[in-house]
Amino acid sequence: MLYIKAMVRFEKKDYESASSLANQSLSAGFKNFRLKLVAGASAFYLQNYEQSNHHLKELLPYIAPEHPARRMLAISQLQLGLIDDISETLTDYDSTSKENAQFLSTLSYELLEVGAFEKAKEMANYAAASNGMTAEQTARAGVLKLLMNDPSGIDTLELAVQQNPELISAELALAFASIKSGDLVRATAISDKWLKEYPNNPGGYNLKATIFFKENKLAEGKAALEKSLEIEPNNVYALTQLVKLANHEKDKDLAVSLTEQALKAHPETIEVLGLYFEFHKDKDGLDVITQAQQNHAKDIKYGILLAQSLMQLEQFKQASSVLDGYDVNVKTPKRYWQLLLSANAQQADGKDLLLLLEQWHKTNAYHIEPVFLLANYWANKKAPDKALNILNDAFKNHPKNVMLHLVKMQLLLNNNDSKNAKLLFTAVEKFDLNKDLLAGIEGRILLLDKEYAAAIPKLKQQYQSQPNNINASYLAFALEANSQKGEAIKLLELHADKDRVDNKINPKMTLSLANMYLADDKNKAIAEYERLIKAVPNNVVALNNLSWLYMDQGKTTQAVAYAKQAYELAPKVPNVVDTYGQALLKSNKKGAAVQKAKEAYDLSEGKDIDIVLNFAEALLANNMNKEAQEILNEVTAVTKEQKDKKQRLLKSM
């Protein structure tokens, strides 16, 4: 009885009753194909996509390729973010019919909107296989191609116009695409045609104005927009472009006046509201945006606009509160997540940014931005394995994303993973990338493999194309390692001098230069280390090395001060503790020196020869000859300096 009632209610389009009755019947154990179909279809019409997917997915093996339930299931899966399931749902789907091609084309737009680029392309290709596409469908395919950064979209739009010369939307899209690609001749021809054939349509003048602005002919562009407004007063495009022009020409009064005119004519248009607030960043402007958001409470675009406006007024808590009021799903725009992260980052008691990033990534695995942000987060936390896992998972959805390849390459190089960097390079070099960038990547891989001579020309090529501090540092490292230290120093000095002129400092490069000075010019090394710690007071390497340099000069007060700073920052690093012990010993603080020397000895587990010898020296200074003898008997000196020091210590007993 419930089964029959469910069918009747469904036929009468009473989907709520049909769904309830069908589910009751199914729960009672009545399993029937048509009943589950009613349950799934009713749920779909009620926008209960989870239940629709549950019922219809079970029926998939028994549903004909052309059955409308497949479309319902595909849309439900899209709404739930089950993008990978869509291909299976549409297996054997006939894409050659006009109706089906229209559905696939629309689905492709939806997939593109959520960031599922590869799936969108797949659906678009199916749609393009349709026989006898109308001009409108051809135009839609052309726009879709352009959205996917496929330049052949212009040719497709041109074909649509040939199919139907009266198809204004296709011709307009073709004109603006031509402007973007730099083909102003074709765009001008279209605008001239419009001015002749559609003299009462403002689009011709709007198009002409855009071309003039592209050519930097501002006066002519302004005149064209004014003519557009004569034909259709208050048309949005002309008004908003005039606002932007007035702002460009620093005529704020005119810009303000035009935004007020535009708001009066189009009080609910997002672009107009945004422009209005740009020139009314006060309570009155905020009230206008707030009212619009309240009028469109379920439209997230208005919530995003309000949140942006609140953030410009530094009302971060209120902005995050507005954003928190929306339910998120796979179709939630990227801008929502970006604002939510930014608003919380500005609050001392804001939500944990890592949790927000993870929520974004979980909600939409096709957005590439949270992938990069999470990878960067874990890389900064010295957890490269976590960062790599996130990137590797992203390749499933973005196998051809060049930035994903480059970010992974950077992570591998920074993690000294030469083996996997070389494997990835074979994929990276297949992209149409700048040859200098590729040379730089190859040079860094060669650096990791210690093939310095081969790395130098590659790194030099990248440096000559982009002579910045980072590229200079890599090239200098290769030069120094290849026994070309003089050239390395000259290169780094050149950049250091430029930085001094601009009163800047690059910590990594300054540290490299100071380290190179160590052997040959200790005074220059001291100067560079001193510059570095002024900018980065907690640089342990610089503090530690300064202590040794001042010890060599007999300036024990400075040596102890710097060694103490380094020790406080890194009390578990054996070499740092050892330096502190030596500085104390040089300043005749023997008791404290032997304590630090023992700390260093214990931390290194007696495996560092220099630390062992320094410990023995501190023991002898404290008349602990027996302990020193035992230590010296156990150590095997290797270098000449170590052997000389061991003999000197033995003789001093």
XYZ file of C-alpha atoms in Angstrom:
653
model
C 0.000 0.000 0.000
C 2.839 2.444 0.891
C 4.499 1.573 -2.418
C 1.403 2.555 -4.423
C 0.926 5.751 -2.416
C 4.563 6.721 -2.997
C 4.171 6.222 -6.749
C 0.962 8.280 -6.828
C 2.460 11.148 -4.818
C 5.521 11.159 -7.085
C 3.347 11.371 -10.208
C 1.577 14.346 -8.629
C 5.015 15.924 -7.937
C 4.441 15.819 -4.190
C 8.058 14.856 -3.674
C 8.120 15.324 0.083
C 5.285 12.812 0.617
C 6.659 10.505 -2.065
C 10.065 10.454 -0.397
C 8.617 9.780 3.048
C 6.329 6.974 1.819
C 9.049 5.382 -0.316
C 11.515 5.352 2.579
C 8.919 3.876 4.931
C 8.224 1.103 2.422
C 11.936 0.412 1.945
C 12.449 0.293 5.719
C 9.636 -2.269 5.944
C 11.698 -4.545 3.706
C 9.901 -3.958 0.412
C 12.824 -3.823 -2.041
C 11.668 -2.807 -5.475
C 13.516 -1.145 -8.383
C 10.816 1.435 -9.063
C 10.410 2.191 -5.356
C 14.114 2.940 -4.942
C 13.939 5.028 -8.110
C 11.087 7.077 -6.621
C 13.022 7.442 -3.348
C 16.151 8.617 -5.182
C 14.366 10.950 -7.608
C 12.195 12.478 -4.861
C 15.259 13.119 -2.743
C 16.905 14.775 -5.761
C 13.996 17.154 -6.311
C 14.062 17.960 -2.576
C 17.805 18.708 -2.938
C 18.618 15.933 -0.473
C 21.607 14.914 -2.571
C 23.083 12.505 -0.043
C 19.927 10.390 0.029
C 19.524 10.694 -3.738
C 23.064 9.394 -4.249
C 22.444 6.553 -1.770
C 19.355 5.250 -3.573
C 20.321 5.883 -7.197
C 23.895 4.569 -6.938
C 22.531 1.131 -6.023
C 20.456 1.147 -9.208
C 23.306 2.285 -11.491
C 24.018 -1.198 -12.999
C 20.356 -1.493 -14.009
C 19.695 2.036 -15.318
C 19.894 2.544 -19.090
C 22.533 5.088 -20.238
C 19.817 7.514 -21.367
C 17.696 7.283 -18.223
C 17.180 10.689 -16.494
C 18.195 9.069 -13.186
C 21.814 9.061 -14.394
C 21.698 12.824 -14.708
C 20.171 13.104 -11.257
C 22.877 10.883 -9.828
C 25.664 12.815 -11.583
C 24.341 16.141 -10.256
C 23.942 14.688 -6.757
C 27.536 13.472 -6.838
C 28.677 16.905 -7.975
C 26.838 18.569 -5.094
C 28.406 16.113 -2.621
C 31.896 16.560 -4.034
C 32.051 12.943 -5.276
C 33.666 14.113 -8.505
C 35.496 10.887 -9.277
C 32.202 8.948 -9.312
C 30.696 11.075 -12.089
C 32.638 9.382 -14.900
C 31.332 5.971 -13.826
C 27.794 7.325 -13.578
C 27.936 8.634 -17.156
C 29.617 5.556 -18.661
C 28.121 4.841 -22.128
C 26.169 8.109 -21.904
C 25.203 9.163 -25.441
C 26.853 12.543 -25.908
C 25.912 12.877 -29.569
C 22.360 14.065 -28.976
C 21.815 17.802 -28.611
C 19.985 17.457 -25.291
C 22.689 15.311 -23.742
C 25.435 17.564 -25.088
C 23.734 20.520 -23.397
C 23.663 18.625 -20.092
C 27.344 17.627 -20.374
C 28.307 21.174 -21.269
C 26.450 22.538 -18.225
C 28.003 19.853 -16.040
C 31.412 20.862 -17.357
C 30.817 24.464 -16.261
C 29.796 23.237 -12.822
C 32.917 21.064 -12.522
C 35.110 23.951 -13.615
C 33.490 26.142 -10.953
C 34.506 23.733 -8.175
C 38.053 23.425 -9.554
C 37.792 19.917 -11.068
C 39.640 21.016 -14.202
C 40.419 17.572 -15.653
C 36.880 16.268 -15.125
C 35.460 19.463 -16.634
C 37.641 18.952 -19.687
C 36.487 15.340 -19.952
C 32.800 16.357 -19.921
C 33.476 19.201 -22.374
C 35.117 16.777 -24.788
C 32.073 14.491 -24.570
C 29.798 17.439 -25.284
C 31.919 18.500 -28.255
C 31.322 15.062 -29.824
C 27.652 15.934 -30.362
C 26.417 15.875 -33.958
C 24.817 18.977 -35.369
C 25.471 21.330 -32.452
C 23.496 24.546 -32.609
C 25.277 27.877 -32.796
C 24.381 28.481 -29.149
C 25.953 25.167 -28.115
C 29.050 25.865 -30.189
C 29.363 29.284 -28.549
C 28.999 27.714 -25.115
C 31.757 25.246 -25.980
C 33.967 28.142 -27.092
C 33.490 30.073 -23.856
C 34.165 26.884 -21.903
C 37.462 26.399 -23.732
C 38.513 29.961 -22.933
C 37.698 29.396 -19.264
C 40.049 26.410 -19.415
C 42.796 28.614 -20.921
C 42.426 26.856 -24.276
C 43.080 29.507 -26.974
C 41.205 27.396 -29.569
C 38.075 28.696 -27.842
C 38.384 31.815 -30.012
C 38.163 29.656 -33.165
C 35.142 27.847 -31.711
C 33.409 31.168 -31.030
C 34.203 32.260 -34.570
C 32.566 29.058 -35.830
C 29.464 29.813 -33.738
C 29.210 33.266 -35.311
C 29.552 31.719 -38.773
C 26.737 29.296 -37.913
C 24.533 32.161 -36.821
C 25.706 35.713 -37.623
C 22.829 37.029 -35.501
C 24.099 35.313 -32.343
C 25.001 38.464 -30.461
C 26.276 36.759 -27.282
C 28.814 34.675 -29.224
C 30.040 37.662 -31.196
C 30.403 39.745 -28.047
C 32.328 36.943 -26.313
C 34.561 36.624 -29.389
C 35.272 40.359 -29.366
C 36.270 40.478 -25.684
C 38.353 37.305 -26.060
C 40.123 38.951 -29.002
C 40.882 42.031 -26.898
C 42.319 39.838 -24.170
C 44.498 37.946 -26.659
C 45.692 41.209 -28.234
C 43.838 40.836 -31.548
C 42.439 44.377 -31.632
C 41.895 44.241 -35.402
C 39.258 41.511 -35.080
C 37.717 43.196 -32.018
C 37.527 46.521 -33.894
C 35.878 44.857 -36.885
C 33.193 43.402 -34.610
C 32.633 46.716 -32.813
C 32.338 48.576 -36.143
C 29.820 45.981 -37.338
C 27.802 46.430 -34.160
C 27.781 50.205 -34.443
C 26.458 49.841 -37.987
C 23.977 46.968 -37.536
C 22.858 47.574 -33.933
C 22.953 51.368 -33.508
C 20.498 51.181 -30.612
C 22.479 48.584 -28.688
C 24.956 50.056 -26.159
C 27.165 46.967 -26.520
C 28.863 48.357 -29.622
C 29.983 51.496 -27.811
C 30.980 49.544 -24.684
C 33.111 47.287 -26.865
C 34.621 50.292 -28.662
C 35.455 51.881 -25.309
C 37.242 48.731 -24.141
C 39.354 48.737 -27.313
C 40.213 52.426 -26.825
C 41.277 51.782 -23.228
C 43.444 48.885 -24.385
C 45.136 51.356 -26.759
C 45.431 53.882 -23.887
C 43.099 56.311 -25.676
C 41.276 57.416 -22.564
C 39.387 60.403 -23.971
C 37.992 58.375 -26.884
C 37.056 55.547 -24.490
C 35.224 57.964 -22.222
C 33.299 59.430 -25.170
C 32.235 55.939 -26.274
C 30.935 55.124 -22.775
C 28.998 58.376 -22.625
C 27.416 57.503 -25.989
C 26.520 54.084 -24.546
C 24.738 55.797 -21.660
C 22.766 57.964 -24.095
C 21.402 54.811 -25.725
C 20.748 52.926 -22.474
C 20.903 55.222 -19.446
C 22.524 53.674 -16.397
C 23.714 50.508 -18.133
C 25.998 48.726 -15.672
C 29.036 48.236 -17.889
C 29.322 51.878 -18.939
C 28.773 53.214 -15.419
C 31.291 50.923 -13.741
C 33.920 51.616 -16.407
C 33.428 55.361 -16.009
C 33.911 54.992 -12.252
C 37.198 53.186 -12.845
C 38.291 55.818 -15.370
C 37.477 58.675 -12.989
C 39.457 56.950 -10.262
C 42.388 56.435 -12.652
C 42.307 60.139 -13.486
C 42.209 61.032 -9.754
C 38.783 62.661 -10.099
C 37.397 61.315 -6.831
C 34.326 63.571 -6.755
C 33.192 62.269 -10.135
C 33.908 58.663 -9.121
C 31.838 59.079 -5.952
C 28.986 60.688 -7.869
C 28.981 57.912 -10.470
C 28.943 55.163 -7.825
C 25.932 56.802 -6.214
C 24.204 56.979 -9.603
C 25.046 53.326 -10.282
C 23.792 52.222 -6.837
C 20.500 54.026 -7.300
C 19.965 52.270 -10.643
C 21.336 48.852 -9.605
C 21.026 48.499 -5.815
C 21.421 44.695 -5.865
C 24.286 44.273 -8.364
C 27.426 42.863 -6.742
C 29.935 44.800 -8.869
C 28.083 48.079 -8.288
C 27.895 47.459 -4.542
C 31.612 46.677 -4.405
C 32.521 49.830 -6.323
C 30.195 51.921 -4.161
C 31.936 50.759 -1.006
C 35.365 51.525 -2.481
C 34.378 55.196 -2.394
C 32.234 55.081 0.757
C 34.397 53.244 3.281
C 32.420 54.331 6.282
C 29.330 53.378 8.262
C 26.982 54.533 5.500
C 28.784 52.444 2.903
C 28.803 49.441 5.214
C 25.076 49.842 5.889
C 24.386 49.605 2.137
C 26.385 46.371 1.834
C 24.822 44.933 5.006
C 21.307 45.632 3.729
C 22.076 43.942 0.404
C 23.446 40.900 2.239
C 20.331 40.686 4.388
C 18.162 40.928 1.258
C 20.075 37.957 -0.197
C 20.753 36.018 2.983
C 21.213 32.674 1.211
C 23.498 33.962 -1.543
C 27.080 33.545 -0.352
C 28.373 36.107 -2.869
C 26.756 38.894 -0.834
C 28.216 37.457 2.368
C 31.675 37.488 0.782
C 31.203 41.118 -0.253
C 30.120 42.095 3.269
C 33.055 40.229 4.829
C 35.487 41.979 2.467
C 33.994 45.344 3.384
C 34.222 44.630 7.114
C 37.857 43.604 6.767
C 38.703 46.830 4.960
C 37.352 48.599 8.042
C 39.453 46.234 10.208
C 36.357 44.650 11.736
C 37.838 41.167 11.522
C 35.722 39.480 14.170
C 32.520 40.670 12.520
C 33.813 39.497 9.125
C 34.504 35.970 10.374
C 31.098 35.951 12.081
C 29.393 36.736 8.756
C 31.323 33.979 6.995
C 30.604 31.461 9.751
C 26.915 31.957 9.062
C 27.110 30.013 5.790
C 27.117 26.256 5.311
C 30.090 25.171 3.225
C 30.209 22.564 0.486
C 32.211 21.664 -2.589
C 30.759 24.661 -4.466
C 31.740 27.232 -1.839
C 33.911 29.827 -3.663
C 37.644 30.069 -3.037
C 37.238 33.688 -2.022
C 35.131 32.603 0.976
C 37.948 30.436 2.323
C 40.608 33.048 1.625
C 38.673 35.676 3.575
C 37.931 33.260 6.426
C 41.636 32.491 6.811
C 42.614 36.150 6.604
C 39.958 37.313 9.081
C 40.956 34.716 11.675
C 44.659 35.401 11.191
C 44.006 39.004 12.250
C 42.386 37.978 15.556
C 44.303 37.026 18.691
C 41.529 34.580 19.561
C 40.765 33.546 15.979
C 40.246 29.966 14.873
C 43.273 27.746 14.344
C 44.482 28.395 10.786
C 45.667 24.818 10.285
C 42.193 23.503 11.138
C 40.625 25.976 8.714
C 43.032 24.933 5.961
C 42.287 21.279 6.588
C 38.540 22.000 6.534
C 38.909 23.821 3.199
C 40.946 20.945 1.723
C 38.496 18.336 3.018
C 35.479 20.257 1.704
C 36.954 20.693 -1.776
C 39.950 18.580 -2.717
C 39.929 20.209 -6.168
C 40.898 23.673 -4.947
C 44.656 23.874 -5.387
C 45.214 26.797 -2.971
C 44.789 24.840 0.301
C 47.171 22.216 -1.100
C 49.927 24.811 -1.506
C 49.171 26.472 1.831
C 49.190 23.167 3.726
C 52.379 22.036 2.002
C 54.023 25.347 2.904
C 52.792 25.064 6.501
C 54.335 21.621 7.003
C 57.525 22.578 5.167
C 57.974 25.525 7.552
C 57.319 23.155 10.463
C 60.230 20.980 9.242
C 57.834 18.155 8.370
C 58.605 17.624 4.654
C 57.042 14.147 4.584
C 53.632 15.598 5.514
C 54.044 18.308 2.895
C 54.955 15.733 0.227
C 51.977 13.535 1.113
C 49.619 16.473 0.573
C 51.217 17.310 -2.777
C 51.227 13.699 -3.963
C 47.517 13.334 -3.136
C 46.801 16.494 -5.118
C 48.316 14.976 -8.270
C 45.312 12.627 -8.471
C 43.056 15.612 -9.149
C 45.583 17.898 -10.854
C 47.950 15.640 -12.849
C 48.831 18.384 -15.341
C 49.138 21.332 -12.976
C 52.552 22.860 -13.614
C 52.632 24.808 -10.332
C 52.019 21.595 -8.403
C 55.045 20.036 -10.100
C 57.208 23.079 -9.356
C 56.165 23.293 -5.694
C 56.954 19.611 -5.224
C 60.296 20.104 -6.965
C 61.161 22.986 -4.629
C 60.285 20.860 -1.614
C 62.419 17.950 -2.838
C 65.383 20.230 -3.531
C 65.098 21.936 -0.147
C 64.938 18.493 1.444
C 68.105 17.376 -0.429
C 66.177 14.564 -2.144
C 68.197 14.303 -5.333
C 66.807 10.922 -6.389
C 63.145 11.954 -6.455
C 63.988 15.418 -7.796
C 65.602 13.772 -10.840
C 62.560 11.566 -11.369
C 60.236 14.577 -11.159
C 62.469 16.592 -13.502
C 61.643 14.211 -16.378
C 57.986 15.243 -15.960
C 58.703 18.944 -15.360
C 60.803 19.413 -18.497
C 57.840 18.284 -20.632
C 55.958 21.454 -19.700
C 56.429 24.580 -21.761
C 58.575 26.257 -19.122
C 61.158 29.003 -19.281
C 64.509 27.442 -20.265
C 66.363 29.477 -17.638
C 64.055 28.165 -14.906
C 64.660 24.589 -16.064
C 68.414 25.229 -16.079
C 68.201 26.483 -12.492
C 66.327 23.356 -11.367
C 68.836 21.115 -13.111
C 71.675 23.093 -11.570
C 70.307 22.583 -8.072
C 69.956 18.844 -8.668
C 73.598 18.743 -9.783
C 74.512 20.642 -6.610
C 72.890 17.938 -4.512
C 74.861 15.319 -6.433
C 78.049 17.338 -5.761
C 78.678 17.733 -9.486
C 79.756 21.332 -8.986
C 81.525 21.927 -12.306
C 78.420 20.782 -14.207
C 76.110 22.792 -11.946
C 77.915 26.119 -12.457
C 76.858 26.835 -16.100
C 73.239 25.855 -15.301
C 73.083 28.057 -12.210
C 74.874 30.862 -14.047
C 72.223 30.722 -16.796
C 69.453 31.151 -14.246
C 71.377 33.860 -12.391
C 71.989 35.865 -15.585
C 68.279 35.717 -16.406
C 67.304 36.696 -12.835
C 70.269 38.192 -10.937
C 68.670 38.108 -7.492
C 70.103 37.176 -4.104
C 68.707 33.633 -4.082
C 70.158 32.706 -7.465
C 73.433 34.388 -6.516
C 73.647 32.275 -3.355
C 73.241 28.983 -5.223
C 75.811 29.987 -7.832
C 78.259 31.159 -5.157
C 77.904 27.853 -3.308
C 78.733 25.926 -6.481
C 81.716 28.183 -7.231
C 83.132 27.804 -3.728
C 82.682 24.029 -3.794
C 84.451 23.967 -7.167
C 87.513 25.733 -5.694
C 86.498 29.071 -7.209
C 86.123 30.814 -3.873
C 87.371 34.164 -5.124
C 84.643 34.338 -7.762
C 82.060 33.268 -5.207
C 83.102 36.039 -2.804
C 83.022 38.675 -5.574
C 79.526 37.595 -6.555
C 78.197 37.760 -3.008
C 79.984 41.056 -2.317
C 78.275 42.550 -5.362
C 74.858 41.713 -3.952
C 75.813 42.655 -0.394
C 76.904 46.105 -1.631
C 73.577 46.559 -3.417
C 71.727 45.622 -0.250
C 73.748 48.096 1.813
C 72.791 50.906 -0.571
C 69.125 50.041 -0.048
C 69.737 49.500 3.678
C 68.660 45.860 3.360
C 70.126 42.529 4.330
C 69.641 39.006 3.036
C 70.407 36.773 6.037
C 71.221 33.627 4.075
C 73.540 35.423 1.669
C 75.235 37.428 4.423
C 75.870 34.231 6.375
C 77.380 32.579 3.283
C 79.675 35.553 2.688
C 80.792 35.661 6.322
C 81.533 31.932 6.280
C 83.655 32.381 3.147
C 85.652 35.165 4.828
C 86.464 32.952 7.835
C 89.662 31.416 6.488
C 91.158 34.457 4.768
C 89.882 37.664 6.358
C 88.592 37.339 9.926
C 87.877 41.060 10.269
C 85.567 40.967 7.258
C 83.937 37.837 8.665
C 83.293 39.623 11.974
C 81.793 42.622 10.160
C 79.387 40.412 8.207
C 78.354 38.353 11.246
C 77.754 41.564 13.196
C 75.548 42.877 10.366
C 73.646 39.622 10.372
C 72.871 39.480 14.097
C 71.623 43.069 14.029
C 68.989 41.926 11.550
C 68.550 38.391 12.936
C 69.581 38.445 16.633
C 68.804 34.755 17.117
C 71.080 33.375 14.402
C 72.956 30.698 16.350
C 75.615 30.063 13.672
C 76.580 33.744 13.513
C 76.689 34.070 17.319
C 78.741 30.909 17.691
C 81.252 31.896 15.002
C 81.567 35.433 16.380
C 82.504 33.965 19.741
C 85.358 31.945 18.195
C 86.570 34.919 16.162
C 86.670 37.190 19.219
C 88.462 34.443 21.175
C 91.149 34.412 18.491
C 91.553 38.153 18.941
C 91.740 37.823 22.728
C 88.494 39.764 23.201
C 87.085 37.410 25.802
C 84.284 39.666 27.039
C 82.670 39.758 23.603
C 83.431 36.061 23.095
C 81.627 35.038 26.305
C 78.666 37.339 25.585
C 78.035 35.896 22.128
C 78.660 32.312 23.251
C 76.138 32.743 26.066
C 73.515 34.055 23.635
C 74.061 31.088 21.329
C 73.921 28.661 24.278
C 70.629 30.090 25.508
C 69.161 29.577 22.038
C 70.589 26.093 21.408
C 71.596 24.427 24.716
C 71.415 20.932 23.200
C 73.759 21.530 20.251
C 77.189 20.102 21.223
C 79.285 22.577 19.209
C 77.429 25.558 20.670
C 77.917 24.302 24.236
C 81.577 23.556 23.464
C 82.123 27.126 22.224
C 80.616 28.500 25.429
C 82.941 26.309 27.472
C 85.995 27.491 25.523
C 84.987 31.146 25.839
C 84.610 30.750 29.609
C 88.003 29.036 29.786
C 89.675 31.841 27.822
C 88.195 34.352 30.241
C 89.651 32.339 33.152
C 86.254 31.143 34.446
C 87.621 27.644 34.874
C 84.892 26.089 37.032
C 82.076 27.173 34.724
C 84.168 26.198 31.704
C 84.634 22.572 32.760
C 80.887 22.230 33.429
C 80.025 23.391 29.911
C 82.827 21.291 28.402
C 81.376 18.186 30.085
C 77.876 19.093 28.813
C 79.255 19.270 25.265
C 81.155 15.994 25.758
C 78.008 14.208 26.991
C 75.835 15.660 24.226
C 78.286 14.465 21.559
C 78.632 11.100 23.347
C 82.404 11.482 23.202
C 82.412 11.060 19.418
C 83.551 14.549 18.411
C 87.368 14.654 18.664
C 87.617 18.442 18.972
C 85.027 18.516 21.775
C 86.857 15.671 23.593
C 90.165 17.557 23.405
C 88.521 20.760 24.625
C 87.003 18.851 27.556
C 90.428 17.486 28.449
C 91.845 20.999 28.282
C 89.163 22.289 30.692
C 89.843 19.376 33.072
C 93.566 20.175 33.123
C 92.831 23.847 33.780
C 90.941 22.696 36.879
C 93.812 20.396 37.961
C 91.752 17.300 37.194
C 94.729 15.558 35.603
C 93.600 11.987 36.192
C 90.245 12.552 34.462
C 92.025 14.386 31.644
C 94.496 11.508 31.226
C 91.636 9.009 30.902
C 89.922 11.149 28.282
C 93.116 11.656 26.269
C 93.965 7.954 26.347
C 90.614 7.174 24.719
C 90.735 9.734 21.899
C 92.471 9.139 18.559
C 93.489 12.418 16.927
C 93.132 12.540 13.141
C 94.116 15.938 11.785
C 97.469 17.622 12.357
C 95.835 20.270 14.539
C 94.215 17.601 16.695
C 97.460 15.643 17.053
C 99.385 18.791 18.013
C 96.782 19.747 20.614
C 96.724 16.253 22.133
C 100.540 16.237 22.478
C 100.528 19.702 24.010
C 97.912 18.663 26.580
C 99.809 15.463 27.466
C 103.031 17.434 27.988
C 101.283 19.973 30.196
C 100.328 17.295 32.754
